[in-house]
């Protein structure tokens, strides 16, 4: 692995999608809502995909998920489930 740290942003043809991510060491953490926005899919589709990944043993839940506090648009802080991409925990994902 190189020391290059990159984030790729994906944009729709009409210029939509703004994605804020949580970075911790070499890992990007996304909520299911952020994954829905990034991939343009309904939450049920993202949930089903994530559950299949864990069910099939492709990734281990404790290695790639965490409860992280985040501030919502209403200004309140909530604990939410976030999922990792990158870093040593799931290089193949």
N, CA, C and O atoms as a MOPAC input file, in Angstrom:
PM7 MOZYME 1SCF
protein

 N      0.83800 1    -1.17200 1     0.00000 1
 C      0.00000 1     0.00000 1     0.00000 1
 C      0.88300 1     1.23500 1     0.00000 1
 O      1.90700 1     1.27900 1     0.68200 1
 N      0.47800 1     2.24000 1    -0.77200 1
 C      1.25400 1     3.47500 1    -0.83000 1
 C      0.81800 1     4.41800 1     0.27900 1
 O     -0.17700 1     4.17200 1     0.96100 1
 N      1.56100 1     5.49000 1     0.45500 1
 C      1.20300 1     6.49300 1     1.44700 1
 C      0.22500 1     7.51900 1     0.89500 1
 O     -0.17000 1     8.43400 1     1.61800 1
 N     -0.17900 1     7.39100 1    -0.37800 1
 C     -1.13900 1     8.32100 1    -0.96800 1
 C     -2.47600 1     8.16900 1    -0.26300 1
 O     -2.96600 1     7.05400 1    -0.08700 1
 N     -3.06500 1     9.28200 1     0.13900 1
 C     -4.38100 1     9.26900 1     0.75800 1
 C     -5.31600 1    10.03300 1    -0.16200 1
 O     -5.16400 1    11.23900 1    -0.35200 1
 N     -6.28600 1     9.32600 1    -0.73400 1
 C     -7.18300 1     9.94100 1    -1.69400 1
 C     -8.61800 1     9.64000 1    -1.33100 1
 O     -8.93100 1     8.59000 1    -0.77100 1
 N     -9.47500 1    10.57300 1    -1.65500 1
 C    -10.90500 1    10.35700 1    -1.57800 1
 C    -11.44500 1    10.65300 1    -2.95900 1
 O    -11.18200 1    11.71800 1    -3.51700 1
 N    -12.20100 1     9.71700 1    -3.51700 1
 C    -12.81200 1     9.94300 1    -4.80900 1
 C    -14.23500 1    10.41500 1    -4.58500 1
 O    -14.99600 1     9.77500 1    -3.86000 1
 N    -14.59900 1    11.52400 1    -5.19900 1
 C    -15.95200 1    12.03800 1    -5.11800 1
 C    -16.66900 1    11.70100 1    -6.41100 1
 O    -16.12400 1    11.88600 1    -7.49900 1
 N    -17.87600 1    11.21300 1    -6.29200 1
 C    -18.68000 1    10.87500 1    -7.44700 1
 C    -19.79000 1    11.90300 1    -7.57100 1
 O    -20.41400 1    12.28100 1    -6.57900 1
 N    -20.03100 1    12.35100 1    -8.79400 1
 C    -20.99700 1    13.41200 1    -9.01500 1
 C    -21.95200 1    13.01400 1   -10.13600 1
 O    -21.53600 1    12.44200 1   -11.14400 1
 N    -23.23300 1    13.32000 1    -9.95300 1
 C    -24.21400 1    13.03600 1   -10.99000 1
 C    -24.06600 1    14.03800 1   -12.12200 1
 O    -23.39300 1    15.05800 1   -11.96700 1
 N    -24.68300 1    13.75800 1   -13.24500 1
 C    -24.55200 1    14.64700 1   -14.40400 1
 C    -25.12400 1    16.03600 1   -14.14100 1
 O    -24.70300 1    17.00600 1   -14.77200 1
 N    -26.08700 1    16.14400 1   -13.20900 1
 C    -26.64800 1    17.46400 1   -12.90100 1
 C    -25.86500 1    18.18200 1   -11.80100 1
 O    -26.28800 1    19.23800 1   -11.33000 1
 N    -24.73500 1    17.62100 1   -11.39000 1
 C    -23.87100 1    18.26900 1   -10.40200 1
 C    -24.25400 1    17.98500 1    -8.96300 1
 O    -23.70800 1    18.60700 1    -8.05200 1
 N    -25.18300 1    17.05800 1    -8.73300 1
 C    -25.64600 1    16.74200 1    -7.38400 1
 C    -24.64800 1    15.94100 1    -6.58400 1
 O    -23.57600 1    15.60100 1    -7.08500 1
 N    -24.98600 1    15.63600 1    -5.35400 1
 C    -24.27000 1    14.81200 1    -4.39400 1
 C    -23.09500 1    15.55100 1    -3.74400 1
 O    -22.08200 1    15.86400 1    -4.36900 1
 N    -23.29300 1    15.79700 1    -2.49400 1
 C    -22.22900 1    16.30400 1    -1.64000 1
 C    -22.08400 1    15.28700 1    -0.53700 1
 O    -23.06800 1    14.93500 1     0.11200 1
 N    -20.89700 1    14.81700 1    -0.31400 1
 C    -20.68600 1    13.75100 1     0.65600 1
 C    -19.65700 1    14.18300 1     1.68200 1
 O    -18.52500 1    14.52300 1     1.33700 1
 N    -20.05900 1    14.16900 1     2.95400 1
 C    -19.13300 1    14.43200 1     4.04800 1
 C    -18.80800 1    13.10000 1     4.68200 1
 O    -19.70500 1    12.29400 1     4.92800 1
 N    -17.55000 1    12.85900 1     4.94800 1
 C    -17.13900 1    11.58000 1     5.51400 1
 C    -16.37000 1    11.78900 1     6.81100 1
 O    -15.82600 1    12.86300 1     7.06700 1
 N    -16.34000 1    10.74900 1     7.61100 1
 C    -15.55300 1    10.74200 1     8.83400 1
 C    -14.27800 1     9.95800 1     8.56200 1
 O    -14.33600 1     8.80000 1     8.14700 1
 N    -13.13900 1    10.57700 1     8.79000 1
 C    -11.84800 1     9.92200 1     8.57800 1
 C    -11.22600 1     9.58200 1     9.92200 1
 O    -11.19200 1    10.41100 1    10.83100 1
 N    -10.73800 1     8.35800 1    10.03700 1
 C    -10.03400 1     7.93200 1    11.24200 1
 C     -8.86400 1     7.07100 1    10.80300 1
 O     -9.05600 1     5.97200 1    10.28400 1
 N     -7.66500 1     7.56200 1    11.00700 1
 C     -6.45000 1     6.93500 1    10.51400 1
 C     -6.57300 1     6.78500 1     8.99900 1
 O     -6.73900 1     7.79500 1     8.31500 1
 N     -6.50000 1     5.59400 1     8.45000 1
 C     -6.58000 1     5.40400 1     7.00200 1
 C     -7.96000 1     4.91600 1     6.56500 1
 O     -8.10900 1     4.38500 1     5.46400 1
 N     -8.95700 1     5.09000 1     7.41000 1
 C    -10.26500 1     4.51400 1     7.14900 1
 C    -11.31100 1     5.60100 1     6.97300 1
 O    -11.34300 1     6.57200 1     7.72900 1
 N    -12.16700 1     5.43400 1     5.97200 1
 C    -13.30300 1     6.31500 1     5.74000 1
 C    -14.53100 1     5.64400 1     6.33200 1
 O    -14.78600 1     4.46900 1     6.06700 1
 N    -15.29600 1     6.38400 1     7.13500 1
 C    -16.50800 1     5.85900 1     7.76000 1
 C    -17.71700 1     6.53800 1     7.13800 1
 O    -17.77900 1     7.76500 1     7.07200 1
 N    -18.69300 1     5.72800 1     6.67400 1
 C    -19.91700 1     6.24800 1     6.07100 1
 C    -21.13300 1     5.68600 1     6.79700 1
 O    -21.14700 1     4.52000 1     7.19200 1
 N    -22.13800 1     6.51300 1     6.96800 1
 C    -23.41600 1     6.02200 1     7.48900 1
 C    -24.19400 1     5.41000 1     6.32900 1
 O    -23.83600 1     5.59100 1     5.16500 1
 N    -25.25700 1     4.68600 1     6.65500 1
 C    -26.09000 1     4.13000 1     5.58600 1
 C    -26.70500 1     5.24500 1     4.75700 1
 O    -26.83300 1     5.10300 1     3.54000 1
 N    -27.08500 1     6.33900 1     5.38000 1
 C    -27.65800 1     7.47300 1     4.64000 1
 C    -26.64400 1     8.03500 1     3.64200 1
 O    -27.00800 1     8.38600 1     2.52000 1
 N    -25.37700 1     8.12000 1     4.04400 1
 C    -24.33600 1     8.59600 1     3.13400 1
 C    -24.12100 1     7.62000 1     1.98400 1
 O    -23.89100 1     8.03700 1     0.84900 1
 N    -24.19700 1     6.30600 1     2.27600 1
 C    -24.06300 1     5.31100 1     1.21000 1
 C    -25.22800 1     5.42200 1     0.22900 1
 O    -25.03600 1     5.28800 1    -0.98000 1
 N    -26.43100 1     5.66400 1     0.74100 1
 C    -27.59900 1     5.85000 1    -0.13200 1
 C    -27.37100 1     7.01900 1    -1.07600 1
 O    -27.64900 1     6.92200 1    -2.27100 1
 N    -26.87100 1     8.11300 1    -0.54500 1
 C    -26.61400 1     9.29800 1    -1.36000 1
 C    -25.49900 1     9.04000 1    -2.37300 1
 O    -25.61300 1     9.41200 1    -3.54100 1
 N    -24.44000 1     8.41100 1    -1.92500 1
 C    -23.29600 1     8.15200 1    -2.79900 1
 C    -23.66400 1     7.24800 1    -3.96700 1
 O    -23.29500 1     7.52000 1    -5.10900 1
 N    -24.39600 1     6.16500 1    -3.67700 1
 C    -24.69700 1     5.17800 1    -4.70900 1
 C    -26.06500 1     5.36100 1    -5.35600 1
 O    -26.41100 1     4.63000 1    -6.28500 1
 N    -26.85100 1     6.33600 1    -4.87400 1
 C    -28.15600 1     6.59500 1    -5.46400 1
 C    -29.13200 1     5.44300 1    -5.29400 1
 O    -29.89800 1     5.13400 1    -6.20700 1
 N    -29.11000 1     4.80800 1    -4.13400 1
 C    -29.96500 1     3.66000 1    -3.85200 1
 C    -30.79800 1     3.92600 1    -2.59700 1
 O    -30.44600 1     4.76100 1    -1.76400 1
 N    -31.90300 1     3.20100 1    -2.48400 1
 C    -32.75900 1     3.28700 1    -1.29900 1
 C    -32.05200 1     2.63300 1    -0.11600 1
 O    -31.19600 1     1.76500 1    -0.28400 1
 N    -32.43000 1     3.07000 1     1.08200 1
 C    -31.81600 1     2.52300 1     2.29800 1
 C    -32.00600 1     1.01000 1     2.39100 1
 O    -31.10400 1     0.30500 1     2.84300 1
 N    -33.16700 1     0.50000 1     1.97000 1
 C    -33.41900 1    -0.94700 1     2.05700 1
 C    -32.42700 1    -1.73400 1     1.20100 1
 O    -32.03600 1    -2.84100 1     1.57000 1
 N    -32.02300 1    -1.18000 1     0.07300 1
 C    -31.05100 1    -1.84500 1    -0.80700 1
 C    -29.68000 1    -1.87700 1    -0.13700 1
 O    -28.99800 1    -2.90200 1    -0.15300 1
 N    -29.28000 1    -0.75200 1     0.45000 1
 C    -27.98700 1    -0.67200 1     1.14400 1
 C    -27.98500 1    -1.62300 1     2.34000 1
 O    -27.01200 1    -2.34600 1     2.55700 1
 N    -29.06900 1    -1.62600 1     3.11500 1
 C    -29.17600 1    -2.50400 1     4.28700 1
 C    -29.06200 1    -3.96600 1     3.87800 1
 O    -28.33700 1    -4.73400 1     4.51000 1
 N    -29.77400 1    -4.35200 1     2.82800 1
 C    -29.72100 1    -5.74000 1     2.35300 1
 C    -28.30600 1    -6.10600 1     1.92100 1
 O    -27.82600 1    -7.19400 1     2.24200 1
 N    -27.63700 1    -5.22400 1     1.20500 1
 C    -26.27600 1    -5.48600 1     0.74300 1
 C    -25.31700 1    -5.65400 1     1.92900 1
 O    -24.51600 1    -6.58800 1     1.95700 1
 N    -25.40600 1    -4.75300 1     2.89600 1
 C    -24.53400 1    -4.83100 1     4.07400 1
 C    -24.78700 1    -6.13100 1     4.83000 1
 O    -23.84300 1    -6.82400 1     5.21000 1
 N    -26.06300 1    -6.46500 1     5.04800 1
 C    -26.38200 1    -7.70600 1     5.76400 1
 C    -25.86300 1    -8.93300 1     5.02500 1
 O    -25.39200 1    -9.87600 1     5.66000 1
 N    -25.93900 1    -8.94100 1     3.69500 1
 C    -25.41000 1   -10.06700 1     2.91100 1
 C    -23.89300 1   -10.18300 1     3.04600 1
 O    -23.35800 1   -11.28900 1     3.11100 1
 N    -23.20400 1    -9.05100 1     3.08800 1
 C    -21.74100 1    -9.05200 1     3.25700 1
 C    -21.36600 1    -9.74300 1     4.56700 1
 O    -20.44500 1   -10.55800 1     4.60300 1
 N    -22.08700 1    -9.41200 1     5.64600 1
 C    -21.80400 1   -10.02500 1     6.94000 1
 C    -22.25100 1   -11.48000 1     6.98100 1
 O    -21.53500 1   -12.32900 1     7.51300 1
 N    -23.41400 1   -11.77800 1     6.43000 1
 C    -23.95000 1   -13.14200 1     6.43200 1
 C    -23.02700 1   -14.10500 1     5.69000 1
 O    -22.81000 1   -15.23300 1     6.13200 1
 N    -22.48600 1   -13.65000 1     4.55500 1
 C    -21.61800 1   -14.50200 1     3.73700 1
 C    -20.18500 1   -14.53800 1     4.24600 1
 O    -19.35500 1   -15.26100 1     3.69400 1
 N    -19.87900 1   -13.76900 1     5.29100 1
 C    -18.54700 1   -13.77800 1     5.87900 1
 C    -17.50200 1   -13.03000 1     5.07200 1
 O    -16.30300 1   -13.19300 1     5.29900 1
 N    -17.95400 1   -12.20400 1     4.12400 1
 C    -17.00400 1   -11.41100 1     3.33000 1
 C    -16.24300 1   -10.43800 1     4.23000 1
 O    -15.04300 1   -10.22600 1     4.05800 1
 N    -16.95800 1    -9.85100 1     5.19200 1
 C    -16.35100 1    -8.97600 1     6.19200 1
 C    -16.93000 1    -9.30800 1     7.55700 1
 O    -18.02700 1    -9.85800 1     7.65500 1
 N    -16.19200 1    -8.97400 1     8.61000 1
 C    -16.63500 1    -9.20500 1     9.97500 1
 C    -17.18700 1    -7.89400 1    10.52800 1
 O    -16.50700 1    -6.86800 1    10.52800 1
 N    -18.44700 1    -7.94700 1    11.00500 1
 C    -19.14200 1    -6.72600 1    11.45100 1
 C    -18.31000 1    -5.90100 1    12.43600 1
 O    -18.19400 1    -4.68600 1    12.27700 1
 N    -17.72800 1    -6.55000 1    13.45200 1
 C    -16.98000 1    -5.81700 1    14.47500 1
 C    -15.73300 1    -5.12700 1    13.91700 1
 O    -15.22400 1    -4.18500 1    14.52500 1
 N    -15.24300 1    -5.58700 1    12.77500 1
 C    -14.04200 1    -5.00100 1    12.17900 1
 C    -14.34300 1    -3.79200 1    11.30800 1
 O    -13.47000 1    -2.95500 1    11.07900 1
 N    -15.58400 1    -3.69700 1    10.81900 1
 C    -15.88500 1    -2.64000 1     9.83600 1
 C    -17.09000 1    -1.78400 1    10.20600 1
 O    -17.55700 1    -0.99600 1     9.38300 1
 N    -17.60300 1    -1.92200 1    11.42900 1
 C    -18.71300 1    -1.06800 1    11.83700 1
 C    -18.43100 1    -0.50600 1    13.21900 1
 O    -17.72300 1    -1.10800 1    14.02600 1
 N    -19.00700 1     0.66600 1    13.47000 1
 C    -18.81700 1     1.32200 1    14.76300 1
 C    -19.96800 1     2.27800 1    15.02000 1
 O    -20.58500 1     2.79000 1    14.08600 1
 N    -20.24800 1     2.51100 1    16.28300 1
 C    -21.20400 1     3.54400 1    16.67700 1
 C    -20.39400 1     4.82900 1    16.85100 1
 O    -19.46700 1     4.88600 1    17.65800 1
 N    -20.75600 1     5.85200 1    16.08600 1
 C    -20.03400 1     7.12000 1    16.11800 1
 C    -21.04700 1     8.23800 1    16.32600 1
 O    -22.09600 1     8.25700 1    15.68300 1
 N    -20.73500 1     9.16700 1    17.22300 1
 C    -21.60400 1    10.31400 1    17.44200 1
 C    -21.48000 1    11.27200 1    16.25800 1
 O    -20.38300 1    11.53600 1    15.76700 1
 N    -22.61700 1    11.78200 1    15.81400 1
 C    -22.60900 1    12.76700 1    14.73700 1
 C    -23.69600 1    13.79500 1    14.99000 1
 O    -24.69100 1    13.49700 1    15.64900 1
 N    -23.51700 1    14.98900 1    14.47900 1
 C    -24.48900 1    16.05800 1    14.64300 1
 C    -25.38600 1    16.10400 1    13.42000 1
 O    -24.90900 1    16.22700 1    12.29100 1
 N    -26.67300 1    16.00600 1    13.64700 1
 C    -27.65000 1    16.01700 1    12.56000 1
 C    -27.99600 1    17.45300 1    12.17700 1
 O    -27.56600 1    18.40700 1    12.82600 1
 N    -28.78400 1    17.58700 1    11.10700 1
 C    -29.16600 1    18.91600 1    10.62900 1
 C    -30.00000 1    19.68100 1    11.64900 1
 O    -30.09800 1    20.90500 1    11.56300 1
 N    -30.60800 1    18.98100 1    12.62100 1
 C    -31.38300 1    19.65700 1    13.66100 1
 C    -30.49800 1    20.16900 1    14.79800 1
 O    -30.99700 1    20.74400 1    15.76500 1
 N    -29.17200 1    19.95700 1    14.68000 1
 C    -28.22900 1    20.43500 1    15.68400 1
 C    -28.02000 1    19.48800 1    16.85300 1
 O    -27.17100 1    19.73800 1    17.70900 1
 N    -28.78700 1    18.39800 1    16.89800 1
 C    -28.65500 1    17.43700 1    17.97900 1
 C    -27.60000 1    16.39200 1    17.63000 1
 O    -27.34900 1    16.11500 1    16.45700 1
 N    -26.98500 1    15.81700 1    18.66500 1
 C    -25.98200 1    14.78200 1    18.47300 1
 C    -26.62100 1    13.41500 1    18.66400 1
 O    -27.32400 1    13.18100 1    19.64700 1
 N    -26.37400 1    12.52100 1    17.72600 1
 C    -26.93300 1    11.17700 1    17.75000 1
 C    -25.81200 1    10.15400 1    17.59700 1
 O    -24.77000 1    10.43900 1    17.00800 1
 N    -26.04600 1     8.94700 1    18.14300 1
 C    -25.15400 1     7.81300 1    17.90900 1
 C    -25.68100 1     7.09100 1    16.67600 1
 O    -26.86200 1     6.74800 1    16.61400 1
 N    -24.82800 1     6.86300 1    15.71100 1
 C    -25.25400 1     6.17000 1    14.50900 1
 C    -24.27600 1     5.07700 1    14.13700 1
 O    -23.11600 1     5.09400 1    14.55000 1
 N    -24.75600 1     4.12400 1    13.35100 1
 C    -23.88700 1     3.06300 1    12.84900 1
 C    -23.16700 1     3.56000 1    11.61200 1
 O    -23.79300 1     4.04900 1    10.67200 1
 N    -21.87100 1     3.43500 1    11.61500 1
 C    -21.04300 1     3.80800 1    10.47900 1
 C    -20.27200 1     2.57600 1    10.03300 1
 O    -19.98600 1     1.68600 1    10.83400 1
 N    -19.94300 1     2.53400 1     8.76000 1
 C    -19.25600 1     1.38300 1     8.18800 1
 C    -17.97200 1     1.85400 1     7.52400 1
 O    -17.93900 1     2.89500 1     6.86800 1
 N    -16.91400 1     1.06900 1     7.70500 1
 C    -15.57600 1     1.44100 1     7.25300 1
 C    -15.32300 1     1.01400 1     5.82300 1
 O    -15.85900 1     0.02000 1     5.33300 1
 N    -14.48600 1     1.80400 1     5.17400 1
 C    -13.94500 1     1.43100 1     3.87300 1
 C    -12.50200 1     1.88900 1     3.84100 1
 O    -12.21000 1     3.07200 1     4.02200 1
 N    -11.60400 1     0.95200 1     3.61000 1
 C    -10.18300 1     1.29800 1     3.53500 1
 C     -9.44400 1     0.86900 1     4.77400 1
 O    -10.01100 1     0.23400 1     5.66300 1
 N     -8.17600 1     1.21800 1     4.83100 1
 C     -7.35900 1     0.86300 1     5.97700 1
 C     -7.12500 1    -0.64500 1     6.05100 1
 O     -7.49300 1    -1.38900 1     5.14200 1
 N     -6.52400 1    -1.07000 1     7.12000 1
 C     -6.16100 1    -2.47900 1     7.27700 1
 C     -7.36900 1    -3.37100 1     7.51500 1
 O     -7.30500 1    -4.57500 1     7.26800 1
 N     -8.47900 1    -2.79200 1     7.99500 1
 C     -9.61900 1    -3.61900 1     8.37700 1
 C    -10.29700 1    -4.29100 1     7.18500 1
 O    -10.86500 1    -5.37200 1     7.34100 1
 N    -10.25300 1    -3.68900 1     6.01300 1
 C    -10.94400 1    -4.28700 1     4.87800 1
 C    -10.37200 1    -3.82400 1     3.53900 1
 O    -11.09100 1    -3.28000 1     2.70100 1
 N     -9.09600 1    -4.04200 1     3.35200 1
 C     -8.44700 1    -3.61300 1     2.12200 1
 C     -9.10400 1    -4.16800 1     0.88400 1
 O     -9.06500 1    -3.52000 1    -0.16200 1
 N     -9.71000 1    -5.34600 1     0.95300 1
 C    -10.27100 1    -5.96900 1    -0.22700 1
 C    -11.66000 1    -5.47000 1    -0.55800 1
 O    -12.18700 1    -5.81500 1    -1.61600 1
 N    -12.27400 1    -4.67700 1     0.29700 1
 C    -13.64400 1    -4.21900 1     0.09900 1
 C    -13.69900 1    -3.08800 1    -0.88700 1
 O    -14.77900 1    -2.57400 1    -1.17800 1

